[in-house]
Amino acid sequence: MKQNISQILQANAPIDVEAEGWIATVRTSKNVTFLALGDGSCAAHLQIVIGENTIERTLLSQLGVGAAIRCTGTLVPSLAAGQRVELQAQRIDLIGAVDPDYPLQKKRHSFEFLRTIAHLRPRTRTFGAVFRVRHALQMAIHRFFDDRGFIQVHTPIITTADCEGAGQMFHVTTLDLDAPPRANGAVDYAQDFFKQKALLTVSGQLEAEVFALAFKNVYTFGPTFRAENSNTARHAAEFWMVEPEMAFCDLAGDMALAEAFMRRIISDVLTRCEADMDFFDQWIEKGLVQRLEKVVQANFAHMTYTEAISALQQSNESFAYPVSWGLDLQSEHERWLTEKHVGRPVFITDYPRGIKAFYMRLSDDERTVAAMDLLVPGVGEIIGGSQREERREQLQQQLHFFKLNPADYDWYLDLRRFGGVPHAGFGLGFERALMYITGMQNIRDVIPFARTPGHASF
RNA sequence: UCCUGUUUAGCUCAGUCGGUAGAGCGGGUGGCUGUUAACCACUAGGUCGGCGGUUCAAGUCCGUCAACAGGAGCCA
């Protein structure tokens, strides 16, 4: 198998090699030309040295930034500082020429401009690092669960239940939208492909619970969809979510898993993507690596929602949003708690029933539910989870409390009749975790081809 | 969706008090004994986001639409 540039850069010089890739920069002087060649396999480029009269002058003039080439020659220790080895070219083949209007230049571009050329931006250093780390983070997540005996469940992407009553969902239909069949004045979904209204999933959690009650420890990791008209740096219409679910597990066990999970995936990426993480530390967010190392080392703090509210009320900070028991915590509150009050990651637990989802387990005080959010310095909430309501009667009460139709949840209620057990889980937005780990500030820049309101190009 | 801001060369930006447009990079040409986003010289490149208004005169002031960004809400 051919060697990629990552492997070539680690080879013992001198040795004859063949390198393939795209030209990142060109520097010429009278007797020598230098190319920086990249193939996405690592953050570093391979320096190619072209001596006088090595190749045809017409070929040399075609070696512009962006061109794809194959270079054969001898890998030798570099004569200059800046790289350990370099490739002395003996032969260069132009595999893919580049037109002079190639938009990427050897200078800084704005992320806004690069979003408009999503078909070319993966070749830049920043996006090379982003998508290598995205892959590494994904693998770290799978390894974490696999090491603990978790089974991954491929929960459905097309669903017929508005699972959590959360937000707008995308419809999936084969009906003619210009003239849909009607019955009793409404669209007649009985004539649709699934013979009922179908939607794109917003969460695999409810289906994951089914598998947790058969395989004990499971997780989902797949795409989810929200049709919300949210136009922010942290929202996308299509994103990936990680949702572990554990049977015979309470909220404390849930938090213990979440803490071990965060530590492990961060340390995995730090050790496996050292060069890319150094790149982010230098160019995207100063101090990033140190911030993450502190998260890996720190014991996460714990406090209840009620304790958090009183801490906020006694803080003498002036918040834009009011603080009072029963109101949800705003971003500014979460940031203050994790950054200033405790100065490390913190779990907030036992939220008021009314501001959390119907499936969360009602506590004995009947005012709070067994919910937890993990807040981390820099971003605020990164994980949300809960112990699920395993008692059938209480779950029915919760459905009534949230004005949901029990008939839509018959199979979910059934789980509480046939060997139901205490169980718990949490959800992690994959892209938000990636933003946290890379320091990238816009979710559109950690997704290969982002889907947001008004944008589904590429 | 709301608030605020931005829109000038292929890219990143400057443009003062209203008087018909500038730089760096990139492209082209030439130079340079090994460069590190190389460097030096010359050169081409513009419907100043669209439409409308004020004015003798608009990149500049006003209105409007659009795109983009930041913040908010919603959330992951």
Coordinates of C-alpha atoms (C1' of nucleotides) in Angstrom, one line a residue:
Chain A
M1 CA 0.0 0.0 0.0
K2 CA 1.2 3.5 -0.8
Q3 CA 2.3 5.6 2.1
N4 CA 0.5 8.8 3.1
I5 CA 2.3 12.0 4.1
S6 CA 1.9 11.2 7.8
Q7 CA 3.8 8.0 7.3
I8 CA 6.4 9.5 5.0
L9 CA 7.2 12.2 7.6
Q10 CA 7.9 9.5 10.2
A11 CA 10.1 7.4 7.9
N12 CA 13.9 7.0 8.5
A13 CA 15.8 9.1 6.0
P14 CA 17.4 8.6 3.6
I15 CA 14.9 6.5 1.7
D16 CA 13.2 6.5 -1.7
V17 CA 9.5 7.4 -1.5
E18 CA 6.5 8.4 -3.6
A19 CA 4.3 11.1 -2.3
E20 CA 0.8 12.1 -3.5
G21 CA -1.2 15.2 -2.5
W22 CA -2.2 18.7 -3.1
I23 CA 0.1 21.7 -3.2
A24 CA -0.4 24.0 -0.2
T25 CA 2.3 26.6 -0.9
V26 CA 5.0 27.3 -3.5
R27 CA 8.2 29.2 -3.0
T28 CA 10.6 29.7 -5.9
S29 CA 14.0 31.2 -6.3
K30 CA 16.5 31.1 -9.1
N31 CA 17.9 27.6 -8.5
V32 CA 15.4 25.9 -6.3
T33 CA 11.7 25.6 -5.7
F34 CA 10.0 24.5 -2.5
L35 CA 6.5 22.9 -2.4
A36 CA 4.5 22.2 0.7
L37 CA 2.5 19.1 0.0
G38 CA -0.5 17.9 2.0
D39 CA -2.9 15.0 1.8
G40 CA -5.0 15.5 4.9
S41 CA -3.4 12.6 6.8
C42 CA -1.8 15.0 9.3
A43 CA -1.4 18.6 10.3
A44 CA 2.1 18.9 8.9
H45 CA 3.0 19.3 5.2
L46 CA 5.8 17.5 3.4
Q47 CA 8.4 19.9 1.9
I48 CA 9.4 19.0 -1.6
V49 CA 12.7 20.4 -2.9
I50 CA 13.0 20.8 -6.7
G51 CA 16.5 21.5 -7.8
E52 CA 17.6 23.3 -10.9
N53 CA 16.7 21.5 -14.2
T54 CA 15.0 18.6 -12.3
I55 CA 11.8 19.0 -14.2
E56 CA 10.6 20.8 -17.3
R57 CA 10.0 24.5 -17.0
T58 CA 6.5 24.3 -18.4
L59 CA 5.6 21.6 -15.7
L60 CA 7.2 23.8 -13.0
S61 CA 4.9 26.7 -14.1
Q62 CA 1.9 24.4 -13.6
L63 CA 2.7 23.6 -10.0
G64 CA 0.3 26.2 -8.5
V65 CA -1.4 26.1 -5.1
G66 CA -4.2 23.5 -5.2
A67 CA -2.7 21.3 -7.9
A68 CA -2.6 17.5 -7.3
I69 CA 0.8 15.9 -7.9
R70 CA 2.7 12.7 -7.5
C71 CA 6.4 13.2 -6.5
T72 CA 9.0 10.5 -6.4
G73 CA 12.4 11.1 -5.0
T74 CA 14.6 10.6 -1.9
L75 CA 13.5 11.5 1.6
V76 CA 16.5 13.2 3.2
P77 CA 17.2 15.0 6.5
S78 CA 16.3 18.7 5.9
L79 CA 19.1 21.1 5.3
A80 CA 17.1 23.9 7.0
A81 CA 15.2 24.4 10.2
G82 CA 11.4 24.0 10.1
Q83 CA 11.1 20.3 9.2
R84 CA 12.9 17.1 10.1
V85 CA 12.9 15.6 6.6
E86 CA 12.2 16.8 3.1
L87 CA 11.7 15.1 -0.2
Q88 CA 14.4 15.7 -2.9
A89 CA 12.3 15.4 -6.1
Q90 CA 13.5 13.3 -8.9
R91 CA 10.3 13.2 -10.9
I92 CA 7.0 15.0 -10.6
D93 CA 3.7 14.1 -12.3
L94 CA 0.9 16.5 -12.5
I95 CA -2.2 14.5 -11.7
G96 CA -4.7 17.3 -11.5
A97 CA -4.0 20.8 -12.8
V98 CA -5.4 23.8 -11.0
D99 CA -7.0 26.8 -12.7
P100 CA -5.5 30.2 -11.7
D101 CA -8.7 31.2 -9.9
Y102 CA -8.3 28.6 -7.2
P103 CA -9.9 30.4 -4.3
L104 CA -7.7 29.0 -1.5
Q105 CA -4.5 31.1 -1.0
K106 CA -1.6 30.8 1.3
K107 CA -3.1 33.3 3.7
R108 CA -5.8 33.5 6.3
H109 CA -9.4 33.3 5.0
S110 CA -12.4 34.1 7.0
F111 CA -14.6 31.2 8.1
E112 CA -17.6 33.0 6.5
F113 CA -15.9 32.9 3.1
L114 CA -14.8 29.3 3.5
R115 CA -18.4 28.2 4.3
T116 CA -19.2 29.4 0.8
I117 CA -16.6 27.0 -0.7
A118 CA -17.4 23.9 1.5
H119 CA -16.2 21.7 -1.4
L120 CA -12.6 23.1 -1.0
R121 CA -12.3 24.1 2.6
P122 CA -11.4 20.6 3.9
R123 CA -8.0 21.2 2.2
T124 CA -7.2 24.1 4.6
R125 CA -5.1 23.5 7.7
T126 CA -7.9 24.4 10.1
F127 CA -10.5 22.2 8.5
G128 CA -8.1 19.4 8.1
A129 CA -7.5 19.5 11.9
V130 CA -11.3 19.9 12.6
F131 CA -12.2 16.8 10.6
R132 CA -9.4 14.7 11.8
V133 CA -10.4 15.5 15.3
R134 CA -14.0 14.9 14.5
H135 CA -13.1 11.4 13.4
A136 CA -10.9 10.8 16.4
L137 CA -13.6 12.0 18.8
Q138 CA -16.1 9.7 17.2
M139 CA -13.7 6.7 17.6
A140 CA -13.0 7.7 21.2
I141 CA -16.7 7.6 22.0
H142 CA -17.1 4.2 20.4
R143 CA -14.1 2.9 22.3
F144 CA -15.3 4.2 25.6
F145 CA -18.6 2.4 25.3
D146 CA -17.1 -0.8 23.7
D147 CA -14.6 -1.1 26.6
R148 CA -17.5 -1.1 29.0
G149 CA -19.6 -3.6 27.2
F150 CA -22.2 -1.2 25.8
I151 CA -24.1 -2.2 22.7
Q152 CA -24.7 0.5 20.0
V153 CA -28.4 0.6 18.9
H154 CA -29.2 2.0 15.5
T155 CA -32.4 3.8 16.5
P156 CA -34.7 4.8 13.6
I157 CA -34.3 8.1 11.8
I158 CA -37.9 8.1 10.5
T159 CA -40.4 8.1 13.4
T160 CA -44.1 8.6 13.9
A161 CA -43.9 9.9 17.5
D162 CA -43.1 13.4 18.5
C163 CA -41.0 11.9 21.2
E164 CA -40.4 14.6 23.7
G165 CA -42.9 17.1 22.5
A166 CA -39.8 19.1 21.7
G167 CA -39.6 21.6 18.9
Q168 CA -40.5 21.6 15.3
M169 CA -39.9 18.4 13.3
F170 CA -39.3 17.7 9.6
H171 CA -42.1 15.8 7.8
V172 CA -41.2 12.8 5.7
T173 CA -43.8 12.2 3.0
T174 CA -44.4 11.0 -0.6
L175 CA -47.6 12.9 -0.9
D176 CA -48.0 15.6 -3.6
L177 CA -47.4 18.8 -1.7
D178 CA -49.2 20.8 -4.3
A179 CA -52.4 18.7 -4.0
P180 CA -52.3 16.5 -0.9
P181 CA -55.3 14.1 -0.4
R182 CA -57.7 15.4 2.1
A183 CA -60.2 13.9 4.5
N184 CA -62.4 15.9 6.9
G185 CA -60.7 19.1 5.9
A186 CA -57.2 17.9 6.9
V187 CA -54.4 16.2 5.0
D188 CA -55.2 12.5 4.8
Y189 CA -52.0 10.8 6.0
A190 CA -53.7 7.4 5.6
Q191 CA -52.7 7.7 1.9
D192 CA -49.1 8.6 2.7
F193 CA -46.2 6.1 2.4
F194 CA -46.4 5.0 6.1
K195 CA -50.2 5.4 6.2
Q196 CA -49.7 8.0 9.0
K197 CA -47.8 11.2 9.6
A198 CA -44.0 10.5 9.6
L199 CA -41.2 12.7 10.9
L200 CA -37.4 12.8 11.2
T201 CA -36.3 11.9 14.7
V202 CA -35.3 14.5 17.3
S203 CA -33.9 11.9 19.7
G204 CA -33.3 8.1 19.8
Q205 CA -33.8 8.0 23.6
L206 CA -37.2 6.4 23.9
E207 CA -36.1 3.5 21.5
A208 CA -32.8 3.3 23.3
E209 CA -34.7 2.6 26.5
V210 CA -36.3 -0.4 24.8
F211 CA -32.9 -1.9 24.2
A212 CA -31.5 -0.9 27.6
L213 CA -34.3 -3.1 29.1
A214 CA -32.9 -6.0 27.1
F215 CA -29.1 -5.4 26.8
K216 CA -28.7 -3.5 30.0
N217 CA -26.1 -1.0 28.7
V218 CA -26.6 0.6 25.3
Y219 CA -26.0 3.8 23.4
T220 CA -27.2 5.5 20.3
F221 CA -24.9 7.6 18.1
G222 CA -26.5 9.0 15.0
P223 CA -28.0 11.9 13.2
T224 CA -31.0 13.9 14.6
F225 CA -33.0 16.7 13.1
R226 CA -34.6 19.8 14.3
A227 CA -36.7 22.1 12.1
E228 CA -36.4 25.0 14.5
N229 CA -35.8 28.4 12.9
S230 CA -32.7 28.8 15.1
N231 CA -30.0 31.0 13.6
T232 CA -27.1 30.8 16.1
A233 CA -23.5 29.5 16.2
R234 CA -24.7 26.5 18.2
H235 CA -27.7 25.2 16.3
A236 CA -27.9 23.1 13.1
A237 CA -30.9 21.4 11.5
E238 CA -29.0 18.2 11.2
F239 CA -26.6 17.1 13.9
W240 CA -25.3 14.0 15.7
M241 CA -26.2 12.9 19.2
V242 CA -24.7 10.4 21.6
E243 CA -27.2 8.9 24.1
P244 CA -26.2 6.1 26.5
E245 CA -29.0 4.3 28.4
M246 CA -28.4 2.0 31.3
A247 CA -30.8 -0.4 33.1
F248 CA -30.5 -1.0 36.8
C249 CA -28.9 2.5 37.1
D250 CA -29.9 5.6 39.1
L251 CA -29.0 9.3 38.7
A252 CA -25.7 8.8 40.6
G253 CA -24.6 6.0 38.3
D254 CA -25.6 8.2 35.3
M255 CA -23.4 11.0 36.5
A256 CA -20.5 8.7 37.3
L257 CA -20.7 7.5 33.7
A258 CA -20.9 11.0 32.3
E259 CA -17.8 12.1 34.3
A260 CA -15.8 9.1 33.2
F261 CA -17.0 9.6 29.6
M262 CA -16.0 13.3 29.4
R263 CA -12.6 12.6 30.9
R264 CA -11.9 9.7 28.6
I265 CA -12.9 11.2 25.3
I266 CA -11.0 14.4 26.0
S267 CA -7.8 12.6 27.0
D268 CA -8.1 10.3 24.1
V269 CA -8.2 13.2 21.6
L270 CA -5.4 15.0 23.4
T271 CA -3.1 12.1 23.1
R272 CA -4.1 10.9 19.6
C273 CA -4.3 14.3 17.9
E274 CA -1.5 16.1 19.6
A275 CA -0.4 18.1 16.5
D276 CA -3.9 19.1 15.6
M277 CA -4.7 20.1 19.2
D278 CA -1.5 22.2 19.3
F279 CA -2.7 23.9 16.1
F280 CA -6.0 24.8 17.7
D281 CA -4.2 26.0 20.8
Q282 CA -2.0 28.3 18.7
W283 CA -4.5 29.6 16.1
I284 CA -8.1 29.1 17.4
E285 CA -8.1 29.4 21.2
K286 CA -5.0 30.2 23.3
G287 CA -4.8 28.0 26.4
L288 CA -7.2 25.4 25.0
V289 CA -5.0 22.4 25.7
Q290 CA -4.4 23.5 29.3
R291 CA -8.2 24.1 29.8
L292 CA -8.9 20.6 28.6
E293 CA -6.2 19.0 30.7
K294 CA -7.8 20.7 33.8
V295 CA -11.1 19.1 32.9
V296 CA -9.4 15.7 32.6
Q297 CA -7.8 16.1 36.0
A298 CA -10.5 17.9 38.0
N299 CA -13.1 16.1 40.1
F300 CA -16.5 17.3 38.9
A301 CA -18.5 19.2 41.5
H302 CA -22.1 18.4 42.4
M303 CA -24.9 20.7 43.5
T304 CA -28.7 20.7 43.3
Y305 CA -30.7 23.2 41.3
T306 CA -32.0 24.6 44.6
E307 CA -28.5 25.2 45.9
A308 CA -27.5 26.7 42.5
I309 CA -30.4 29.1 42.7
S310 CA -29.5 30.3 46.2
A311 CA -25.8 30.6 45.2
L312 CA -26.9 32.8 42.2
Q313 CA -29.1 34.9 44.4
Q314 CA -26.3 35.5 46.9
S315 CA -23.7 36.2 44.2
N316 CA -24.1 40.0 43.9
E317 CA -23.7 39.6 40.1
S318 CA -26.1 41.6 37.9
F319 CA -27.7 39.1 35.5
A320 CA -29.8 40.1 32.5
Y321 CA -32.3 37.4 33.4
P322 CA -34.1 36.9 36.7
V323 CA -33.1 34.1 39.1
S324 CA -35.9 32.5 41.1
W325 CA -36.8 28.9 42.0
G326 CA -38.9 27.4 39.2
L327 CA -37.3 29.3 36.3
D328 CA -34.8 27.6 34.0
L329 CA -31.1 28.6 34.3
Q330 CA -30.0 30.9 31.5
S331 CA -26.6 30.6 29.7
E332 CA -25.2 33.5 31.8
H333 CA -26.2 31.6 35.0
E334 CA -24.7 28.4 33.9
R335 CA -21.5 30.1 32.9
W336 CA -21.2 31.9 36.3
L337 CA -21.8 28.6 38.2
T338 CA -19.1 26.6 36.4
E339 CA -16.6 29.3 35.7
K340 CA -16.7 31.6 38.8
H341 CA -18.6 29.8 41.5
V342 CA -16.9 26.4 41.4
G343 CA -14.3 26.9 38.7
R344 CA -14.5 23.4 37.3
P345 CA -17.1 21.1 35.7
V346 CA -20.2 20.8 37.8
F347 CA -23.4 18.7 37.8
I348 CA -26.6 20.5 38.6
T349 CA -29.3 18.0 39.7
D350 CA -32.9 17.8 40.9
Y351 CA -34.5 20.4 38.6
P352 CA -38.1 21.6 39.0
R353 CA -40.6 19.2 37.4
G354 CA -42.1 21.9 35.2
I355 CA -39.0 22.8 33.2
K356 CA -37.9 19.3 32.4
A357 CA -39.1 16.5 30.1
F358 CA -42.0 14.2 31.0
Y359 CA -40.0 11.0 31.2
M360 CA -37.8 12.1 34.0
R361 CA -38.3 10.4 37.4
L362 CA -40.4 12.3 39.9
S363 CA -38.7 12.7 43.2
D364 CA -40.3 12.1 46.6
D365 CA -40.8 15.8 47.1
E366 CA -43.0 15.8 44.0
R367 CA -41.6 19.2 43.1
T368 CA -38.4 18.0 41.4
V369 CA -37.2 15.3 39.0
A370 CA -34.0 13.2 38.9
A371 CA -32.4 15.3 36.2
M372 CA -28.8 16.4 35.8
D373 CA -27.0 18.9 33.5
L374 CA -23.2 18.9 33.2
L375 CA -21.8 22.4 33.0
V376 CA -18.3 23.1 31.8
P377 CA -16.2 26.3 31.8
G378 CA -16.2 27.9 28.4
V379 CA -19.5 26.7 27.1
G380 CA -22.0 26.0 29.9
E381 CA -24.3 23.0 29.4
I382 CA -22.7 20.1 27.5
I383 CA -24.6 17.1 28.8
G384 CA -28.2 16.7 29.9
G385 CA -29.5 13.5 31.4
S386 CA -31.9 11.9 33.9
Q387 CA -33.1 8.9 35.7
R388 CA -36.2 7.8 33.8
E389 CA -39.6 7.3 35.4
E390 CA -39.9 3.6 35.7
R391 CA -43.2 3.6 37.7
R392 CA -46.1 3.2 35.4
E393 CA -48.6 5.2 37.5
Q394 CA -46.2 8.1 37.9
L395 CA -45.4 8.1 34.2
Q396 CA -49.0 8.3 33.4
Q397 CA -49.4 11.3 35.8
Q398 CA -46.4 12.9 34.1
L399 CA -48.0 12.5 30.6
H400 CA -51.2 14.1 32.0
F401 CA -49.1 16.9 33.7
F402 CA -47.5 17.7 30.3
K403 CA -50.8 17.4 28.4
L404 CA -49.4 14.5 26.3
N405 CA -51.6 11.8 24.8
P406 CA -51.0 8.4 26.6
A407 CA -52.1 6.5 23.4
D408 CA -49.0 7.8 21.6
Y409 CA -46.8 6.2 24.3
D410 CA -48.4 2.8 24.7
W411 CA -45.3 0.8 24.0
Y412 CA -43.3 3.1 26.2
L413 CA -45.7 2.6 29.0
D414 CA -45.7 -1.2 28.3
L415 CA -42.0 -1.3 29.3
R416 CA -43.1 -0.3 32.8
R417 CA -45.4 -3.4 33.0
F418 CA -43.1 -6.1 31.7
G419 CA -40.0 -6.2 33.9
G420 CA -39.4 -2.5 34.1
V421 CA -36.4 -1.5 36.2
P422 CA -34.8 1.8 37.3
H423 CA -32.8 3.1 34.3
A424 CA -31.0 6.3 33.4
G425 CA -29.1 8.0 30.5
F426 CA -27.9 11.2 29.1
G427 CA -27.5 13.0 25.8
L428 CA -24.4 14.7 24.4
G429 CA -24.5 16.9 21.3
F430 CA -21.6 15.5 19.3
E431 CA -20.9 18.8 17.4
R432 CA -21.1 20.8 20.7
A433 CA -18.5 18.5 22.2
L434 CA -16.4 18.9 19.2
M435 CA -16.6 22.7 19.4
Y436 CA -15.7 22.5 23.1
I437 CA -12.6 20.3 22.3
T438 CA -11.4 22.2 19.3
G439 CA -12.3 25.7 20.4
M440 CA -14.1 26.3 17.1
Q441 CA -16.9 28.8 17.8
N442 CA -19.4 28.1 15.1
I443 CA -21.2 24.7 14.7
R444 CA -21.2 25.3 10.9
D445 CA -17.4 24.9 11.0
V446 CA -17.3 21.5 12.7
I447 CA -19.8 19.9 10.3
P448 CA -18.6 18.9 6.8
F449 CA -21.7 20.2 5.1
A450 CA -23.9 22.1 7.6
R451 CA -27.6 22.3 7.3
T452 CA -29.2 25.4 8.9
P453 CA -32.3 27.5 8.1
G454 CA -32.1 28.5 4.4
H455 CA -28.9 26.5 3.8
A456 CA -28.7 22.9 2.4
S457 CA -26.2 23.4 -0.4
F458 CA -23.5 20.8 -1.3
Chain B
rU1 C1' -38.1 35.0 14.7
rC2 C1' -36.3 39.6 17.4
rC3 C1' -32.1 43.2 18.4
rU4 C1' -27.3 45.1 16.7
rG5 C1' -23.7 45.4 13.1
rU6 C1' -21.4 44.5 8.3
rU7 C1' -21.4 44.4 2.7
rU8 C1' -15.5 48.4 -1.5
rA9 C1' -10.5 44.1 -6.6
rG10 C1' -10.4 36.7 -6.7
rC11 C1' -9.3 37.0 -0.9
rU12 C1' -8.3 40.2 3.8
rC13 C1' -9.3 45.2 4.5
rA14 C1' -8.4 51.0 4.4
rG15 C1' -11.1 55.0 2.2
rU16 C1' -11.0 61.7 6.8
rC17 C1' -15.5 67.1 6.0
rG18 C1' -20.1 64.4 0.2
rG19 C1' -15.9 66.3 -4.9
rU20 C1' -15.8 59.7 -10.0
rA21 C1' -11.0 54.4 -5.8
rG22 C1' -6.3 52.4 -2.4
rA23 C1' -3.0 48.7 0.1
rG24 C1' -1.4 43.7 1.2
rC25 C1' -2.0 38.8 -0.5
rG26 C1' -3.5 36.0 -4.9
rG27 C1' -3.0 36.1 -10.9
rG28 C1' 0.6 37.6 -15.0
rU29 C1' 5.9 39.1 -16.3
rG30 C1' 10.9 39.5 -14.7
rG31 C1' 14.7 39.1 -10.7
rC32 C1' 16.9 36.6 -6.5
rU33 C1' 22.3 30.6 -4.1
rG34 C1' 17.8 26.8 0.6
rU35 C1' 12.7 29.0 1.2
rU36 C1' 9.2 28.4 5.8
rA37 C1' 2.1 32.6 4.8
rA38 C1' 9.9 33.6 1.4
rC39 C1' 11.6 38.3 -0.7
rC40 C1' 12.3 42.5 -4.7
rA41 C1' 10.4 45.1 -9.2
rC42 C1' 6.7 45.9 -12.9
rU43 C1' 1.7 44.7 -14.5
rA44 C1' -3.6 43.5 -15.2
rG45 C1' -7.8 43.5 -12.2
rG46 C1' -13.7 47.6 -9.6
rU47 C1' -21.7 48.5 -12.0
rC48 C1' -18.2 50.5 -4.1
rG49 C1' -24.6 44.2 -2.4
rG50 C1' -29.6 45.5 -5.3
rC51 C1' -33.4 49.3 -6.0
rG52 C1' -35.1 54.2 -4.9
rG53 C1' -34.3 59.2 -2.7
rU54 C1' -31.6 64.0 -1.1
rU55 C1' -27.8 66.9 -3.7
rC56 C1' -24.6 70.8 -8.8
rA57 C1' -22.1 66.2 -7.1
rA58 C1' -23.1 59.9 -3.2
rG59 C1' -18.5 54.4 -1.7
rU60 C1' -19.7 58.4 1.9
rC61 C1' -26.3 61.1 3.8
rC62 C1' -31.7 59.0 3.9
rG63 C1' -35.3 54.9 2.8
rU64 C1' -36.0 49.9 1.4
rC65 C1' -34.8 44.9 0.1
rA66 C1' -31.2 41.0 0.2
rA67 C1' -27.0 38.3 2.0
rC68 C1' -23.7 37.5 6.0
rA69 C1' -22.1 38.0 11.1
rG70 C1' -22.7 38.6 16.5
rG71 C1' -26.2 38.5 20.6
rA72 C1' -31.1 36.7 22.3
rG73 C1' -35.1 33.1 22.4
rC74 C1' -35.5 27.7 21.5
rC75 C1' -32.3 23.8 22.5
rA76 C1' -28.1 19.5 21.8

